[in-house]
mmCIF file of C-alpha atoms in Angstrom:
data_model
loop_
_atom_site.group_PDB
_atom_site.id
_atom_site.type_symbol
_atom_site.label_atom_id
_atom_site.label_comp_id
_atom_site.label_asym_id
_atom_site.label_seq_id
_atom_site.Cartn_x
_atom_site.Cartn_y
_atom_site.Cartn_z
ATOM 1 C CA MET A 1 -12.542 277.213 238.829
ATOM 2 C CA ASN A 2 -15.174 275.182 236.748
ATOM 3 C CA LEU A 3 -13.985 271.724 235.733
ATOM 4 C CA THR A 4 -15.018 270.567 232.350
ATOM 5 C CA SER A 5 -14.371 266.814 232.806
ATOM 6 C CA PRO A 6 -17.412 264.949 234.014
ATOM 7 C CA ILE A 7 -15.121 262.393 235.522
ATOM 8 C CA LEU A 8 -13.212 264.860 237.632
ATOM 9 C CA ARG A 9 -16.442 266.662 238.628
ATOM 10 C CA SER A 10 -17.666 263.277 239.766
ATOM 11 C CA ASP A 11 -14.577 262.423 241.697
ATOM 12 C CA LEU A 12 -14.810 265.660 243.636
ATOM 13 C CA ALA A 13 -18.471 265.132 244.314
ATOM 14 C CA LEU A 14 -17.912 261.599 245.688
ATOM 15 C CA LEU A 15 -14.866 262.258 247.767
ATOM 16 C CA PRO A 16 -14.720 260.496 251.274
ATOM 17 C CA ALA A 17 -15.963 262.489 254.216
ATOM 18 C CA ASP A 18 -12.397 263.310 255.360
ATOM 19 C CA ALA A 19 -11.335 264.661 251.977
ATOM 20 C CA ILE A 20 -10.804 268.411 251.407
ATOM 21 C CA TRP A 21 -10.435 270.031 248.035
ATOM 22 C CA ARG A 22 -9.360 273.614 247.537
ATOM 23 C CA ASP A 23 -9.375 275.930 244.496
ATOM 24 C CA CYS A 24 -5.878 277.430 244.638
ATOM 25 C CA GLY A 25 -6.200 279.508 241.398
ATOM 26 C CA ASP A 26 -3.667 277.760 239.192
ATOM 27 C CA VAL A 27 -4.713 274.253 240.463
ATOM 28 C CA ILE A 28 -7.284 272.478 242.628
ATOM 29 C CA SER A 29 -5.619 270.456 245.418
ATOM 30 C CA VAL A 30 -7.322 267.293 246.860
ATOM 31 C CA HIS A 31 -6.259 266.041 250.221
ATOM 32 C CA THR A 32 -7.648 262.826 251.885
ATOM 33 C CA SER A 33 -6.252 262.406 255.388
ATOM 34 C CA SER A 34 -7.259 258.710 255.550
ATOM 35 C CA ALA A 35 -5.385 257.810 252.414
ATOM 36 C CA PRO A 36 -2.482 260.091 251.943
ATOM 37 C CA ASN A 37 -0.337 257.642 250.054
ATOM 38 C CA PHE A 38 -3.175 256.470 247.694
ATOM 39 C CA PHE A 39 -2.381 258.077 244.330
ATOM 40 C CA TRP A 40 -5.847 259.623 244.085
ATOM 41 C CA GLY A 41 -5.957 260.342 247.905
ATOM 42 C CA ASN A 42 -3.701 263.312 247.431
ATOM 43 C CA TYR A 43 -3.524 264.914 243.951
ATOM 44 C CA MET A 44 -3.741 268.222 242.073
ATOM 45 C CA ILE A 45 -5.960 269.096 239.163
ATOM 46 C CA VAL A 46 -4.626 271.487 236.456
ATOM 47 C CA PRO A 47 -7.593 273.324 234.787
ATOM 48 C CA ARG A 48 -8.351 272.942 231.049
ATOM 49 C CA THR A 49 -6.995 276.525 230.503
ATOM 50 C CA GLY A 50 -3.689 275.403 231.904
ATOM 51 C CA SER A 51 -1.568 276.711 234.668
ATOM 52 C CA SER A 52 1.049 279.515 234.804
ATOM 53 C CA CYS A 53 3.234 277.010 236.669
ATOM 54 C CA SER A 54 6.084 275.256 234.866
ATOM 55 C CA ALA A 55 6.427 271.331 235.385
ATOM 56 C CA ALA A 56 9.068 271.945 238.025
ATOM 57 C CA GLN A 57 6.837 274.539 239.825
ATOM 58 C CA LEU A 58 3.924 272.030 239.848
ATOM 59 C CA VAL A 59 6.099 269.401 241.384
ATOM 60 C CA GLU A 60 7.310 271.974 243.970
ATOM 61 C CA LEU A 61 3.749 273.019 244.586
ATOM 62 C CA PHE A 62 2.751 269.458 245.190
ATOM 63 C CA HIS A 63 5.550 268.919 247.722
ATOM 64 C CA GLN A 64 4.398 272.114 249.530
ATOM 65 C CA ARG A 65 0.800 270.949 249.798
ATOM 66 C CA PHE A 66 1.239 267.161 250.527
ATOM 67 C CA ASP A 67 3.431 264.901 252.657
ATOM 68 C CA CYS A 68 3.224 261.597 250.768
ATOM 69 C CA ASP A 69 5.173 259.110 248.834
ATOM 70 C CA HIS A 70 3.939 259.978 245.355
ATOM 71 C CA ILE A 71 3.120 262.799 243.041
ATOM 72 C CA ALA A 72 -0.258 262.668 241.130
ATOM 73 C CA ILE A 73 -1.437 265.528 238.901
ATOM 74 C CA ALA A 74 -4.539 265.300 236.713
ATOM 75 C CA TRP A 75 -5.328 267.589 233.735
ATOM 76 C CA ASP A 76 -8.932 268.739 233.225
ATOM 77 C CA SER A 77 -8.774 267.966 229.575
ATOM 78 C CA ASP A 78 -9.445 265.178 227.052
ATOM 79 C CA VAL A 79 -6.040 265.875 225.436
ATOM 80 C CA LEU A 80 -2.575 265.512 226.897
ATOM 81 C CA PRO A 81 -0.544 268.558 228.067
ATOM 82 C CA SER A 82 1.770 270.190 225.502
ATOM 83 C CA ARG A 83 4.816 268.332 224.246
ATOM 84 C CA ALA A 84 7.039 270.724 225.968
ATOM 85 C CA THR A 85 5.212 269.973 229.302
ATOM 86 C CA LEU A 86 5.400 266.312 228.693
ATOM 87 C CA ASN A 87 9.154 266.495 227.873
ATOM 88 C CA ALA A 88 9.770 268.497 231.069
ATOM 89 C CA PHE A 89 8.146 265.849 233.229
ATOM 90 C CA ASP A 90 9.827 263.198 231.288
ATOM 91 C CA ARG A 91 13.290 264.730 232.027
ATOM 92 C CA MET A 92 12.379 264.726 235.754
ATOM 93 C CA GLY A 93 11.714 260.930 235.546
ATOM 94 C CA PHE A 94 7.902 261.008 235.594
ATOM 95 C CA GLU A 95 5.655 258.499 233.840
ATOM 96 C CA PHE A 96 2.499 259.611 232.231
ATOM 97 C CA VAL A 97 -0.719 257.477 232.485
ATOM 98 C CA GLN A 98 -3.663 258.410 230.445
ATOM 99 C CA CYS A 99 -6.840 257.268 232.052
ATOM 100 C CA HIS A 100 -10.226 256.831 230.572
ATOM 101 C CA GLY A 101 -13.515 256.952 232.413
ATOM 102 C CA LEU A 102 -17.250 256.591 231.808
ATOM 103 C CA SER A 103 -19.857 259.302 232.231
ATOM 104 C CA PHE A 104 -23.546 259.557 231.889
ATOM 105 C CA ALA A 105 -25.543 262.309 230.305
ATOM 106 C CA GLU A 106 -28.350 261.635 232.791
ATOM 107 C CA ILE A 107 -28.958 259.323 235.630
ATOM 108 C CA ALA A 108 -32.188 257.212 235.666
ATOM 109 C CA GLU A 109 -34.250 256.728 238.694
ATOM 110 C CA PRO A 110 -33.022 253.548 240.636
ATOM 111 C CA LEU A 111 -34.823 250.364 240.012
ATOM 112 C CA MET A 112 -34.869 249.598 243.766
ATOM 113 C CA GLU A 113 -33.696 251.393 246.880
ATOM 114 C CA LEU A 114 -30.921 249.635 248.820
ATOM 115 C CA SER A 115 -30.514 251.755 251.964
ATOM 116 C CA THR A 116 -28.988 249.038 254.208
ATOM 117 C CA ASN A 117 -26.452 246.148 254.007
ATOM 118 C CA ASP A 118 -29.359 243.701 254.742
ATOM 119 C CA ALA A 119 -31.329 245.186 251.747
ATOM 120 C CA TRP A 120 -28.336 244.704 249.573
ATOM 121 C CA ARG A 121 -27.873 241.012 250.594
ATOM 122 C CA GLU A 122 -31.676 240.339 250.107
ATOM 123 C CA ARG A 123 -31.953 241.930 246.785
ATOM 124 C CA LYS A 124 -33.306 240.085 243.813
ATOM 125 C CA PRO A 125 -31.258 240.403 240.590
ATOM 126 C CA CYS A 126 -32.915 242.212 237.720
#
């Protein structure tokens, strides 16, 4: 599954060492053993093309994949899911939070290399 969101692609690229992500067809699941109850430690991503799963099936799938105190599902899209999907989650008592993020078209060369904690402490502000 190819993600279109630069933010979600960055999230997957910068996962902690103990995190595992799996392309499960209808969703991508992300599991972080060191932070199972952090909302973005365990979550699922629904692709831009959508999922064949209903809202109830997505919730059931989440419970099958994760043993944690929350449910977090992200959509790989710059628009919200359909009104019917939103209503189905609303009827189950879910709250939607629309998040925004920053992304870059390109990354410039670093001004200085900071490879150790000492180098960070001794840096001179630009």
